[in-house]
Amino acid sequence: MTATIDDTIRIDTVVGAGDGALLELPAGATLRIVDLHGNQAVDTLLYDAHDVNNRYSAFDTVREQGAVYLTTGSRLLSTRLDELAVISDDTCGRHDTIGGACAQESNVIRYGEHTRHQHACRQTFLRYGAPAGIGQRQLGHNINFFMNVPVQPDGALKFDDGLSGPGKYVELRASRDLLVLISNCPQLNNPCNGWDPTPVRLIGRWA
Amino acid sequence: MSTTYRHEMPGGATWSATVPAGRSITITALGPDANASLLLFAADRLDRLNLPDTLKAQMSACVRPPMTLMSDRGLALASVTHSTLAWHDCLTGFGHEAHLARFAPTSYQVERNDWRRPARSELLLELAKYGLGEADLHGCVNLFTKVAIADDTAASLAWQAGHTVAGDTVTLRTEVDLLVVLSTAQHPLATFDHPVAGVEVAVGPAAPVAADDPSIAFRDETARSLEMSRRVLA
């Protein structure tokens, strides 16, 4: 038996429950995010690697694709309408980009004062973003991969059980050199990760 | 003091003001299909409107009374105390230069002050007056605009003509000291090719927040956001 080594794999790492990551992806690279156990929400921000103020814009992306949900073929646009990445593969089928990230402060609003000192995605973003100069002002409105936030024609919003399952994945193809900031959501107060945060695997490939 | 300050913004304009807590801001459409893109900042200019937090805490995909507009740090920046409209868009952002390409080009040389400019570049100029820039741009509320959400697999969006008529209003109550920034540029999905309507902005004193305030009664989350703002002022 001959072992084959896939030397296009440049990143292969597991992000633990509630942890985060900052990745550098060159233009043309792909990043596969694998929901190892299912039902995990992966909060993600994208930045032009050469100018972090040219960052992912949820509302520009939603408007230009004329639809709320993200899936295969969705172009992920920046605040300057530059294409940062395209969703090139998706075995989940629907991802949210209007629900935002949990924060200590928003947890207090949503669930009460007892949640103030729980872990939250905004803390993870700030911690992992700092070395790249990504601070409070640079935190825009993010993508929640694997999260299901149905919008209704009457304008109502709800949080549903995830459509994801163990081994489901989403893949991004970088349209330019990117920084990808990830918070593997630690949320314990709603079903975005089934009240049980679990690890995800990140696989980055480029030649 | 009960003076109300009234300011008329033509279509295609941008304006800002610092407004202390406890004021009422009533914005009135002066013609059909008006659009007023709203950005809000707390006094420190770092804590700003966070629409995802606002929407998920109040289980809504649009802005309507008696919701509060919440900040990154969990404050109610403003309450939507009244509106003749039950839908203000907050999912589709503001227009870029690229959106003007669908119309005949305009220039200052020919159209003078009626030349078209997109909200994004005008808002950046307005923000620059406060030392703010591109990093500070955040998701806006498009007052008076409805972008309908279809019941299909993608949740497709469609701009709604005729949603707003002259005289439609929305009233905000400032819950903390704010920087309020407005643009009356045409909504980027609007399909018409005629001058966009302006709005009147009236700023005056608001009644104190009563115990039976509709926003407090609306949802526990909304009440908590007001409580957080009250603590800031205490």
GROMACS .gro file of C-alpha atoms in nm:
model
  441
    1MET     CA    1   0.000   0.000   0.000
    2THR     CA    2   0.135   0.336  -0.100
    3ALA     CA    3   0.070   0.629   0.121
    4THR     CA    4  -0.022   0.942  -0.071
    5ILE     CA    5   0.043   1.281   0.072
    6ASP     CA    6  -0.185   1.563  -0.038
    7ASP     CA    7   0.065   1.845  -0.040
    8THR     CA    8  -0.203   2.102  -0.124
    9ILE     CA    9  -0.329   2.085   0.233
   10ARG     CA   10  -0.168   2.381   0.407
   11ILE     CA   11  -0.402   2.409   0.702
   12ASP     CA   12  -0.559   2.118   0.887
   13THR     CA   13  -0.661   2.207   1.236
   14VAL     CA   14  -0.938   2.144   1.483
   15VAL     CA   15  -1.090   2.442   1.663
   16GLY     CA   16  -1.220   2.331   1.998
   17ALA     CA   17  -1.564   2.409   2.132
   18GLY     CA   18  -1.582   2.781   2.206
   19ASP     CA   19  -1.233   2.857   2.071
   20GLY     CA   20  -1.136   3.063   1.767
   21ALA     CA   21  -0.881   3.106   1.489
   22LEU     CA   22  -0.726   3.365   1.259
   23LEU     CA   23  -0.622   3.220   0.922
   24GLU     CA   24  -0.436   3.368   0.626
   25LEU     CA   25  -0.561   3.242   0.291
   26PRO     CA   26  -0.404   3.343  -0.041
   27ALA     CA   27  -0.623   3.421  -0.342
   28GLY     CA   28  -0.742   3.097  -0.500
   29ALA     CA   29  -0.717   2.894  -0.178
   30THR     CA   30  -1.013   2.701  -0.043
   31LEU     CA   31  -1.113   2.669   0.318
   32ARG     CA   32  -1.339   2.383   0.418
   33ILE     CA   33  -1.513   2.417   0.754
   34VAL     CA   34  -1.632   2.078   0.875
   35ASP     CA   35  -1.905   2.055   1.139
   36LEU     CA   36  -1.755   1.749   1.311
   37HIS     CA   37  -2.043   1.670   1.545
   38GLY     CA   38  -2.327   1.861   1.378
   39ASN     CA   39  -2.542   2.150   1.496
   40GLN     CA   40  -2.245   2.382   1.560
   41ALA     CA   41  -2.254   2.753   1.466
   42VAL     CA   42  -1.928   2.888   1.322
   43ASP     CA   43  -1.920   3.268   1.339
   44THR     CA   44  -1.693   3.396   1.063
   45LEU     CA   45  -1.556   3.733   0.949
   46LEU     CA   46  -1.356   3.789   0.630
   47TYR     CA   47  -1.105   4.069   0.566
   48ASP     CA   48  -0.894   4.179   0.272
   49ALA     CA   49  -0.552   4.069   0.402
   50HIS     CA   50  -0.395   4.394   0.282
   51ASP     CA   51  -0.659   4.631   0.425
   52VAL     CA   52  -0.873   4.516   0.716
   53ASN     CA   53  -1.115   4.805   0.660
   54ASN     CA   54  -1.216   4.629   0.337
   55ARG     CA   55  -1.414   4.369   0.525
   56TYR     CA   56  -1.707   4.137   0.482
   57SER     CA   57  -2.042   4.316   0.461
   58ALA     CA   58  -2.348   4.108   0.542
   59PHE     CA   59  -2.596   4.361   0.411
   60ASP     CA   60  -2.410   4.438   0.086
   61THR     CA   61  -2.386   4.061   0.030
   62VAL     CA   62  -2.755   4.004   0.100
   63ARG     CA   63  -2.866   4.293  -0.122
   64GLU     CA   64  -2.645   4.208  -0.420
   65GLN     CA   65  -2.749   3.841  -0.423
   66GLY     CA   66  -3.114   3.940  -0.373
   67ALA     CA   67  -3.168   3.679  -0.102
   68VAL     CA   68  -3.111   3.641   0.271
   69TYR     CA   69  -2.960   3.293   0.302
   70LEU     CA   70  -2.610   3.196   0.195
   71THR     CA   71  -2.530   2.872   0.012
   72THR     CA   72  -2.325   2.737  -0.282
   73GLY     CA   73  -2.261   3.016  -0.529
   74SER     CA   74  -2.311   3.300  -0.282
   75ARG     CA   75  -2.056   3.575  -0.345
   76LEU     CA   76  -1.930   3.715  -0.018
   77LEU     CA   77  -1.880   4.088  -0.074
   78SER     CA   78  -1.692   4.356   0.112
   79THR     CA   79  -1.808   4.699   0.225
   80ARG     CA   80  -1.652   4.826  -0.103
   81LEU     CA   81  -1.842   4.564  -0.310
   82ASP     CA   82  -1.521   4.368  -0.373
   83GLU     CA   83  -1.569   3.991  -0.392
   84LEU     CA   84  -1.381   3.844  -0.097
   85ALA     CA   85  -1.480   3.480  -0.147
   86VAL     CA   86  -1.739   3.251  -0.302
   87ILE     CA   87  -1.909   2.960  -0.131
   88SER     CA   88  -1.780   2.685  -0.359
   89ASP     CA   89  -1.932   2.382  -0.188
   90ASP     CA   90  -2.192   2.329   0.079
   91THR     CA   91  -2.343   2.007   0.212
   92CYS     CA   92  -2.555   2.191   0.470
   93GLY     CA   93  -2.758   2.408   0.233
   94ARG     CA   94  -2.831   2.723   0.429
   95HIS     CA   95  -2.623   2.963   0.635
   96ASP     CA   96  -2.721   3.277   0.825
   97THR     CA   97  -2.564   3.620   0.792
   98ILE     CA   98  -2.814   3.851   0.965
   99GLY     CA   99  -2.816   3.697   1.315
  100GLY     CA  100  -2.476   3.832   1.416
  101ALA     CA  101  -2.243   3.708   1.686
  102CYS     CA  102  -2.314   3.664   2.054
  103ALA     CA  103  -2.150   3.912   2.291
  104GLN     CA  104  -2.144   3.935   2.668
  105GLU     CA  105  -2.357   4.247   2.640
  106SER     CA  106  -2.611   4.104   2.395
  107ASN     CA  107  -2.637   3.788   2.605
  108VAL     CA  108  -2.743   4.005   2.899
  109ILE     CA  109  -3.013   4.163   2.682
  110ARG     CA  110  -3.133   3.831   2.544
  111TYR     CA  111  -3.107   3.601   2.843
  112GLY     CA  112  -3.049   3.810   3.153
  113GLU     CA  113  -2.776   3.939   3.383
  114HIS     CA  114  -2.670   3.586   3.486
  115THR     CA  115  -2.510   3.536   3.141
  116ARG     CA  116  -2.280   3.842   3.158
  117HIS     CA  117  -1.961   3.648   3.228
  118GLN     CA  118  -2.022   3.360   2.992
  119HIS     CA  119  -1.792   3.309   2.695
  120ALA     CA  120  -1.912   3.487   2.380
  121CYS     CA  121  -1.810   3.513   2.014
  122ARG     CA  122  -1.725   3.883   2.031
  123GLN     CA  123  -1.462   3.808   2.297
  124THR     CA  124  -1.312   3.543   2.069
  125PHE     CA  125  -1.313   3.779   1.770
  126LEU     CA  126  -1.136   4.050   1.972
  127ARG     CA  127  -0.875   3.809   2.110
  128TYR     CA  128  -0.785   3.641   1.779
  129GLY     CA  129  -0.826   3.959   1.569
  130ALA     CA  130  -0.594   4.179   1.777
  131PRO     CA  131  -0.263   4.062   1.620
  132ALA     CA  132  -0.397   4.159   1.275
  133GLY     CA  133  -0.518   4.502   1.387
  134ILE     CA  134  -0.881   4.390   1.396
  135GLY     CA  135  -1.044   4.566   1.691
  136GLN     CA  136  -1.384   4.695   1.797
  137ARG     CA  137  -1.419   4.927   1.497
  138GLN     CA  138  -1.330   4.651   1.251
  139LEU     CA  139  -1.586   4.400   1.382
  140GLY     CA  140  -1.862   4.404   1.123
  141HIS     CA  141  -2.168   4.186   1.092
  142ASN     CA  142  -2.061   3.825   1.046
  143ILE     CA  143  -2.162   3.499   0.882
  144ASN     CA  144  -2.295   3.216   1.097
  145PHE     CA  145  -2.206   2.901   0.909
  146PHE     CA  146  -2.443   2.609   0.981
  147MET     CA  147  -2.689   2.832   1.166
  148ASN     CA  148  -3.056   2.840   1.067
  149VAL     CA  149  -3.233   3.172   1.121
  150PRO     CA  150  -3.550   3.162   0.911
  151VAL     CA  151  -3.701   3.494   0.807
  152GLN     CA  152  -4.075   3.508   0.743
  153PRO     CA  153  -4.264   3.706   0.478
  154ASP     CA  154  -4.438   3.892   0.763
  155GLY     CA  155  -4.100   4.020   0.885
  156ALA     CA  156  -4.062   3.782   1.180
  157LEU     CA  157  -3.736   3.609   1.262
  158LYS     CA  158  -3.682   3.286   1.450
  159PHE     CA  159  -3.405   3.051   1.552
  160ASP     CA  160  -3.461   2.695   1.437
  161ASP     CA  161  -3.276   2.374   1.498
  162GLY     CA  162  -2.976   2.356   1.270
  163LEU     CA  163  -2.991   2.192   0.929
  164SER     CA  164  -2.641   2.063   0.982
  165GLY     CA  165  -2.523   1.721   1.091
  166PRO     CA  166  -2.199   1.540   1.176
  167GLY     CA  167  -1.948   1.573   0.891
  168LYS     CA  168  -2.139   1.838   0.696
  169TYR     CA  169  -1.917   2.110   0.557
  170VAL     CA  170  -1.905   2.441   0.378
  171GLU     CA  171  -1.619   2.550   0.154
  172LEU     CA  172  -1.502   2.900   0.065
  173ARG     CA  173  -1.279   2.988  -0.230
  174ALA     CA  174  -1.080   3.304  -0.164
  175SER     CA  175  -1.116   3.564  -0.440
  176ARG     CA  176  -0.827   3.768  -0.300
  177ASP     CA  177  -0.575   3.735  -0.017
  178LEU     CA  178  -0.786   3.700   0.295
  179LEU     CA  179  -0.778   3.698   0.668
  180VAL     CA  180  -1.048   3.469   0.808
  181LEU     CA  181  -1.148   3.528   1.170
  182ILE     CA  182  -1.345   3.246   1.327
  183SER     CA  183  -1.528   3.203   1.655
  184ASN     CA  184  -1.654   2.851   1.709
  185CYS     CA  185  -1.957   2.971   1.900
  186PRO     CA  186  -1.967   2.900   2.274
  187GLN     CA  187  -2.337   2.989   2.299
  188LEU     CA  188  -2.509   2.787   2.573
  189ASN     CA  189  -2.843   2.966   2.577
  190ASN     CA  190  -3.006   2.881   2.245
  191PRO     CA  191  -3.022   2.588   2.003
  192CYS     CA  192  -2.767   2.730   1.754
  193ASN     CA  193  -2.536   2.451   1.865
  194GLY     CA  194  -2.783   2.228   2.041
  195TRP     CA  195  -2.679   2.363   2.385
  196ASP     CA  196  -2.361   2.157   2.340
  197PRO     CA  197  -2.072   2.339   2.166
  198THR     CA  198  -1.849   2.096   1.974
  199PRO     CA  199  -1.524   2.119   1.771
  200VAL     CA  200  -1.496   2.202   1.401
  201ARG     CA  201  -1.217   2.112   1.157
  202LEU     CA  202  -1.063   2.368   0.922
  203ILE     CA  203  -0.894   2.242   0.606
  204GLY     CA  204  -0.715   2.499   0.390
  205ARG     CA  205  -0.584   2.398   0.048
  206TRP     CA  206  -0.372   2.577  -0.206
  207ALA     CA  207  -0.102   2.475  -0.445
  208MET     CA  208  -3.770   7.382   2.742
  209SER     CA  209  -4.011   7.261   2.479
  210THR     CA  210  -3.861   7.399   2.161
  211THR     CA  211  -3.882   7.169   1.862
  212TYR     CA  212  -3.613   7.208   1.601
  213ARG     CA  213  -3.728   7.135   1.246
  214HIS     CA  214  -3.497   7.066   0.957
  215GLU     CA  215  -3.590   6.979   0.603
  216MET     CA  216  -3.357   6.748   0.412
  217PRO     CA  217  -3.396   6.730   0.036
  218GLY     CA  218  -3.364   6.395  -0.135
  219GLY     CA  219  -3.007   6.290  -0.201
  220ALA     CA  220  -2.870   6.473   0.102
  221THR     CA  221  -2.680   6.374   0.417
  222TRP     CA  222  -2.707   6.529   0.762
  223SER     CA  223  -2.599   6.457   1.116
  224ALA     CA  224  -2.653   6.593   1.465
  225THR     CA  225  -2.562   6.510   1.820
  226VAL     CA  226  -2.885   6.456   2.009
  227PRO     CA  227  -2.893   6.415   2.388
  228ALA     CA  228  -3.087   6.143   2.567
  229GLY     CA  229  -3.456   6.203   2.618
  230ARG     CA  230  -3.534   6.368   2.285
  231SER     CA  231  -3.792   6.274   2.029
  232ILE     CA  232  -3.687   6.263   1.664
  233THR     CA  233  -3.978   6.254   1.418
  234ILE     CA  234  -3.888   6.198   1.056
  235THR     CA  235  -4.160   6.266   0.799
  236ALA     CA  236  -4.155   6.162   0.434
  237LEU     CA  237  -4.213   6.462   0.209
  238GLY     CA  238  -4.304   6.253  -0.094
  239PRO     CA  239  -4.363   5.897  -0.215
  240ASP     CA  240  -4.089   5.635  -0.193
  241ALA     CA  241  -3.869   5.840   0.038
  242ASN     CA  242  -3.570   5.664   0.195
  243ALA     CA  243  -3.367   5.777   0.495
  244SER     CA  244  -3.067   5.560   0.584
  245LEU     CA  245  -2.995   5.589   0.957
  246LEU     CA  246  -2.670   5.531   1.144
  247LEU     CA  247  -2.644   5.572   1.523
  248PHE     CA  248  -2.342   5.610   1.751
  249ALA     CA  249  -2.326   5.642   2.128
  250ALA     CA  250  -2.142   5.941   2.275
  251ASP     CA  251  -1.801   5.771   2.270
  252ARG     CA  252  -1.843   5.705   1.892
  253LEU     CA  253  -1.718   5.348   1.941
  254ASP     CA  254  -2.042   5.190   2.056
  255ARG     CA  255  -2.275   5.187   1.759
  256LEU     CA  256  -2.599   5.049   1.622
  257ASN     CA  257  -2.584   4.670   1.590
  258LEU     CA  258  -2.869   4.551   1.369
  259PRO     CA  259  -2.806   4.177   1.406
  260ASP     CA  260  -2.826   4.214   1.785
  261THR     CA  261  -3.135   4.435   1.748
  262LEU     CA  262  -3.312   4.188   1.522
  263LYS     CA  263  -3.233   3.863   1.698
  264ALA     CA  264  -3.319   4.001   2.043
  265GLN     CA  265  -3.659   4.114   1.919
  266MET     CA  266  -3.721   3.834   1.669
  267SER     CA  267  -3.779   4.065   1.376
  268ALA     CA  268  -3.631   4.096   1.027
  269CYS     CA  269  -3.740   4.460   0.996
  270VAL     CA  270  -3.758   4.765   1.222
  271ARG     CA  271  -4.102   4.859   1.355
  272PRO     CA  272  -4.247   5.007   1.675
  273PRO     CA  273  -4.203   4.952   1.967
  274MET     CA  274  -3.861   4.794   1.909
  275THR     CA  275  -3.546   4.948   2.049
  276LEU     CA  276  -3.235   4.996   1.835
  277MET     CA  277  -2.951   4.827   2.022
  278SER     CA  278  -2.577   4.887   2.029
  279ASP     CA  279  -2.272   4.660   2.015
  280ARG     CA  280  -2.252   4.695   2.394
  281GLY     CA  281  -2.613   4.611   2.465
  282LEU     CA  282  -2.763   4.957   2.512
  283ALA     CA  283  -3.096   5.072   2.375
  284LEU     CA  284  -2.966   5.366   2.170
  285ALA     CA  285  -3.317   5.469   2.065
  286SER     CA  286  -3.672   5.337   2.083
  287VAL     CA  287  -3.903   5.337   1.783
  288THR     CA  288  -4.199   5.487   1.964
  289HIS     CA  289  -4.432   5.543   1.671
  290SER     CA  290  -4.457   5.491   1.298
  291THR     CA  291  -4.731   5.504   1.038
  292LEU     CA  292  -4.543   5.218   0.869
  293ALA     CA  293  -4.500   4.866   1.005
  294TRP     CA  294  -4.184   4.793   0.809
  295HIS     CA  295  -3.851   4.977   0.782
  296ASP     CA  296  -3.583   4.784   0.591
  297CYS     CA  297  -3.263   4.700   0.773
  298LEU     CA  298  -3.119   4.412   0.568
  299THR     CA  299  -3.004   4.575   0.247
  300GLY     CA  300  -2.760   4.853   0.333
  301PHE     CA  301  -2.692   5.170   0.140
  302GLY     CA  302  -2.602   5.241  -0.219
  303HIS     CA  303  -2.262   5.264  -0.384
  304GLU     CA  304  -2.144   5.445  -0.696
  305ALA     CA  305  -2.212   5.121  -0.886
  306HIS     CA  306  -2.586   5.152  -0.817
  307LEU     CA  307  -2.607   5.484  -0.998
  308ALA     CA  308  -2.495   5.319  -1.322
  309ARG     CA  309  -2.852   5.210  -1.401
  310PHE     CA  310  -2.955   5.573  -1.438
  311ALA     CA  311  -2.842   5.836  -1.684
  312PRO     CA  312  -2.523   6.000  -1.559
  313THR     CA  313  -2.561   6.329  -1.378
  314SER     CA  314  -2.309   6.595  -1.297
  315TYR     CA  315  -2.285   6.909  -1.093
  316GLN     CA  316  -2.213   7.104  -1.413
  317VAL     CA  317  -2.556   7.014  -1.554
  318GLU     CA  318  -2.782   6.930  -1.261
  319ARG     CA  319  -2.619   7.155  -1.000
  320ASN     CA  320  -2.730   7.042  -0.655
  321ASP     CA  321  -2.965   6.779  -0.801
  322TRP     CA  322  -2.679   6.558  -0.921
  323ARG     CA  323  -2.694   6.209  -0.781
  324ARG     CA  324  -2.451   6.075  -0.528
  325PRO     CA  325  -2.474   5.741  -0.346
  326ALA     CA  326  -2.537   5.717   0.026
  327ARG     CA  327  -2.212   5.537   0.104
  328SER     CA  328  -1.975   5.805  -0.022
  329GLU     CA  329  -2.187   6.085   0.128
  330LEU     CA  330  -2.207   5.909   0.464
  331LEU     CA  331  -1.829   5.869   0.466
  332LEU     CA  332  -1.795   6.245   0.419
  333GLU     CA  333  -2.041   6.307   0.701
  334LEU     CA  334  -1.858   6.066   0.931
  335ALA     CA  335  -1.528   6.236   0.851
  336LYS     CA  336  -1.660   6.550   1.022
  337TYR     CA  337  -1.641   6.356   1.350
  338GLY     CA  338  -1.307   6.191   1.283
  339LEU     CA  339  -1.483   5.869   1.182
  340GLY     CA  340  -1.418   5.666   0.870
  341GLU     CA  341  -1.476   5.346   0.681
  342ALA     CA  342  -1.422   5.126   0.985
  343ASP     CA  343  -1.715   5.297   1.154
  344LEU     CA  344  -1.970   5.230   0.881
  345HIS     CA  345  -2.221   4.974   1.004
  346GLY     CA  346  -2.551   4.827   0.893
  347CYS     CA  347  -2.812   5.100   0.853
  348VAL     CA  348  -3.187   5.116   0.895
  349ASN     CA  349  -3.349   5.229   0.570
  350LEU     CA  350  -3.641   5.424   0.713
  351PHE     CA  351  -3.952   5.431   0.487
  352THR     CA  352  -3.828   5.145   0.265
  353LYS     CA  353  -3.971   4.793   0.252
  354VAL     CA  354  -3.778   4.514   0.086
  355ALA     CA  355  -4.017   4.219   0.096
  356ILE     CA  356  -3.892   3.871   0.186
  357ALA     CA  357  -4.032   3.586  -0.025
  358ASP     CA  358  -4.135   3.252   0.120
  359ASP     CA  359  -3.891   3.060  -0.099
  360THR     CA  360  -3.578   2.854  -0.034
  361ALA     CA  361  -3.341   3.153  -0.060
  362ALA     CA  362  -3.565   3.409   0.116
  363SER     CA  363  -3.552   3.626  -0.198
  364LEU     CA  364  -3.581   4.003  -0.166
  365ALA     CA  365  -3.787   4.254  -0.364
  366TRP     CA  366  -3.800   4.633  -0.319
  367GLN     CA  367  -4.159   4.753  -0.276
  368ALA     CA  368  -4.275   5.054  -0.477
  369GLY     CA  369  -4.540   5.267  -0.311
  370HIS     CA  370  -4.461   5.155   0.044
  371THR     CA  371  -4.429   5.515   0.164
  372VAL     CA  372  -4.644   5.815   0.077
  373ALA     CA  373  -4.599   6.182   0.168
  374GLY     CA  374  -4.678   6.231   0.537
  375ASP     CA  375  -4.566   5.890   0.660
  376THR     CA  376  -4.368   5.927   0.981
  377VAL     CA  377  -4.141   5.742   1.219
  378THR     CA  378  -4.055   5.867   1.568
  379LEU     CA  379  -3.747   5.769   1.766
  380ARG     CA  380  -3.682   5.845   2.133
  381THR     CA  381  -3.313   5.883   2.215
  382GLU     CA  382  -3.227   5.667   2.516
  383VAL     CA  383  -2.865   5.783   2.553
  384ASP     CA  384  -2.666   6.072   2.407
  385LEU     CA  385  -2.631   5.999   2.037
  386LEU     CA  386  -2.468   6.097   1.712
  387VAL     CA  387  -2.745   6.057   1.453
  388VAL     CA  388  -2.649   6.036   1.085
  389LEU     CA  389  -2.906   6.033   0.803
  390SER     CA  390  -2.882   6.003   0.426
  391THR     CA  391  -3.176   6.060   0.193
  392ALA     CA  392  -3.006   5.907  -0.109
  393GLN     CA  393  -3.221   5.672  -0.312
  394HIS     CA  394  -3.237   5.313  -0.187
  395PRO     CA  395  -2.996   5.098  -0.390
  396LEU     CA  396  -3.277   4.861  -0.499
  397ALA     CA  397  -3.528   5.133  -0.595
  398THR     CA  398  -3.631   5.107  -0.957
  399PHE     CA  399  -3.759   5.456  -1.036
  400ASP     CA  400  -3.564   5.723  -1.220
  401HIS     CA  401  -3.688   6.051  -1.080
  402PRO     CA  402  -3.566   6.269  -0.795
  403VAL     CA  403  -3.602   6.096  -0.460
  404ALA     CA  404  -3.825   6.256  -0.196
  405GLY     CA  405  -3.683   6.445   0.100
  406VAL     CA  406  -3.773   6.420   0.466
  407GLU     CA  407  -3.838   6.659   0.752
  408VAL     CA  408  -3.657   6.595   1.079
  409ALA     CA  409  -3.813   6.737   1.396
  410VAL     CA  410  -3.618   6.711   1.722
  411GLY     CA  411  -3.787   6.803   2.048
  412PRO     CA  412  -3.829   6.685   2.404
  413ALA     CA  413  -3.967   6.335   2.463
  414ALA     CA  414  -4.197   6.239   2.747
  415PRO     CA  415  -4.012   6.045   3.018
  416VAL     CA  416  -4.017   5.667   2.982
  417ALA     CA  417  -4.324   5.556   3.178
  418ALA     CA  418  -4.351   5.224   3.357
  419ASP     CA  419  -4.610   5.111   3.102
  420ASP     CA  420  -4.402   5.224   2.804
  421PRO     CA  421  -4.490   5.010   2.498
  422SER     CA  422  -4.122   4.923   2.445
  423ILE     CA  423  -4.086   4.798   2.803
  424ALA     CA  424  -4.404   4.593   2.764
  425PHE     CA  425  -4.305   4.459   2.421
  426ARG     CA  426  -4.050   4.192   2.515
  427ASP     CA  427  -3.826   4.112   2.811
  428GLU     CA  428  -3.524   4.173   2.583
  429THR     CA  429  -3.650   4.519   2.488
  430ALA     CA  430  -3.710   4.607   2.854
  431ARG     CA  431  -3.359   4.489   2.946
  432SER     CA  432  -3.205   4.704   2.672
  433LEU     CA  433  -3.381   5.011   2.816
  434GLU     CA  434  -3.266   4.914   3.165
  435MET     CA  435  -2.904   4.902   3.043
  436SER     CA  436  -2.938   5.255   2.899
  437ARG     CA  437  -3.095   5.378   3.226
  438ARG     CA  438  -2.790   5.245   3.414
  439VAL     CA  439  -2.557   5.436   3.182
  440LEU     CA  440  -2.738   5.761   3.260
  441ALA     CA  441  -2.771   5.695   3.634
   0.00000   0.00000   0.00000
